C-alpha atoms as one frame of an Amber mdcrd trajectory, in Angstrom:
protein
  -5.491  -8.275 -12.876  -2.638  -9.542 -15.035  -1.841  -6.083 -16.359  -2.032
  -4.534 -12.891   0.263  -7.163 -11.351   2.795  -6.723 -14.157   2.674  -2.913
 -13.930   3.225  -2.939 -10.162   6.083  -5.457 -10.452   7.779  -3.340 -13.118
   7.301  -0.166 -11.086   8.998  -1.825  -8.094  11.916  -3.157 -10.164  12.495
   0.165 -11.935  12.383   2.117  -8.654  15.250   0.037  -7.275  17.106  -0.062
 -10.608  17.209   3.756 -10.712  19.540   3.744  -7.709  21.943   1.352  -9.482
  22.190   2.910 -12.964  25.400   1.935 -14.740  26.117  -0.999 -12.462  26.154
  -4.533 -13.827  23.230  -6.090 -12.002  19.678  -7.280 -12.476  16.797  -6.092
 -10.301  13.750  -8.290  -9.797  10.369  -6.957  -8.689   7.182  -8.911  -8.045
   3.611  -8.181  -7.038   0.856 -10.655  -6.199  -2.907 -10.147  -6.335  -5.791
 -12.352  -5.305  -8.715 -12.085  -7.713 -12.341 -13.004  -7.066 -14.696 -13.311
 -10.025 -14.026 -12.682 -13.698 -14.683  -9.999 -16.269 -16.838  -7.153 -15.014
 -17.350  -8.974 -11.700 -13.587  -9.160 -11.079 -12.547  -7.946  -7.638  -8.887
  -7.501  -6.692  -7.893  -8.256  -3.126  -4.718  -6.600  -1.945  -3.230  -6.692
   1.544  -5.735  -6.209   4.367  -5.211  -3.115   6.489  -6.410  -4.651   9.730
  -8.000  -7.645  11.418 -11.534  -6.735  10.356 -10.544  -6.527   6.694  -8.530
  -9.766   6.955 -11.588 -11.531   8.405 -13.758 -10.075   5.635 -11.323 -11.261
   2.939 -11.240 -14.783   4.365 -15.044 -14.826   4.391 -15.074 -13.698   0.741
 -12.600 -16.431  -0.259 -14.239 -19.190   1.780 -15.613 -21.914  -0.478 -14.446
 -20.239  -3.701 -12.291 -20.926  -6.701 -10.244 -17.766  -7.154  -7.088 -16.671
  -8.973  -3.712 -15.633  -7.692  -1.787 -13.543 -10.216   1.850 -12.610  -9.721
   3.595 -10.126 -11.968   7.376 -10.459 -12.205   9.694  -7.882 -13.731  13.460
  -7.873 -14.229  15.425  -4.748 -15.149  19.076  -4.698 -16.271  20.575  -1.640
 -14.579  23.387  -0.848 -17.023  20.977  -0.081 -19.874  17.462  -0.091 -18.362
  16.241  -2.975 -20.523  13.486  -4.941 -18.820  11.259  -7.965 -19.222   7.938
  -8.464 -17.482   5.471 -11.370 -17.349   2.954 -12.974 -15.008   1.812 -16.359
 -13.741  -1.734 -17.247 -12.740  -2.882 -20.025 -10.412  -6.458 -21.060  -9.682
  -6.955 -21.798  -5.981  -9.919 -23.809  -4.727 -10.565 -23.025  -1.085 -12.850
 -25.078   1.123 -15.447 -23.367   3.311 -13.757 -21.776   6.317 -15.609 -21.946
   9.621 -15.880 -18.646  11.551 -13.849 -20.054  14.462 -11.072 -21.060  12.039
 -11.065 -17.600  10.494 -10.908 -15.993  13.947  -7.966 -18.180  14.970  -6.170
 -17.462  11.707  -6.672 -13.721  12.044  -5.411 -13.826  15.642  -2.252 -15.629
  14.431  -1.233 -12.542  12.442  -0.146 -14.609   9.432  -2.454 -12.551   7.212
  -0.365  -9.404   7.658   1.281  -8.168   4.455  -0.362 -10.972   2.410  -2.514
 -10.429  -0.673  -5.997 -11.742   0.004  -5.190 -11.983   3.705  -3.751 -15.508
   3.650  -0.368 -17.190   3.450  -0.500 -20.632   1.816   3.106 -21.279   2.902
   2.069 -21.035   6.537  -1.053 -22.517   8.167  -3.597 -21.253   5.597  -2.665
 -24.250   3.450  -5.321 -26.174   5.413  -7.988 -24.024   3.726  -6.781 -24.933
   0.210  -8.230 -27.940  -1.591  -6.404 -27.632  -4.918  -4.207 -25.529  -7.201
  -4.616 -25.471 -10.989  -2.775 -23.840 -13.860   0.154 -22.522 -11.873   2.416
 -23.383  -9.012   2.464 -23.238  -5.252   5.384 -20.786  -5.500   3.168 -18.387
  -7.450   0.584 -18.397  -4.648   3.421 -17.751  -2.173   4.357 -14.702  -4.252
   7.261 -15.575  -6.565   6.888 -18.011  -9.459  10.469 -19.273  -9.492  10.630
 -20.735 -13.022   9.165 -17.539 -14.492  11.607 -15.367 -12.516  14.572 -17.504
 -13.590  13.508 -17.318 -17.225  13.309 -13.524 -17.096  16.683 -13.303 -15.334
  18.302 -15.599 -17.906  16.856 -13.563 -20.782  18.588 -10.425 -19.487  21.861
 -11.788 -18.154  23.379 -12.172 -21.619  25.290  -9.174 -23.030  23.208  -6.553
 -24.830
């Protein structure tokens, strides 16, 4: 999951950077994944394609301790130099009642969200605790990590 999140973040940053070659700017890309299980049982949850898949993802996450991994990549456009890293947060989610899941899915907050939930909106009521990483990582951009990568590349080459 870590490698996949980093690779997708770098791909996004480099795609944008290509249209700004030679300019003096930094491009930041990020990609977040929700991960159930570990090792060979690891299952990556991306963005649900519809209500049925969003409901299924919420059911899979209900009552679990899962990981949220965000890859962050920064590319300096004048020379193509880049730095990429990731942050991981363990999320403990309480059991979600079917009526709660139905109401959440009807709200539409799940759209365009890895794992089908947005902790920064009303899905925070499903979360019991966060460990090993920050709230901002679960939202989709670990700010301290992003700032560190930006600072590492803003100095002259």
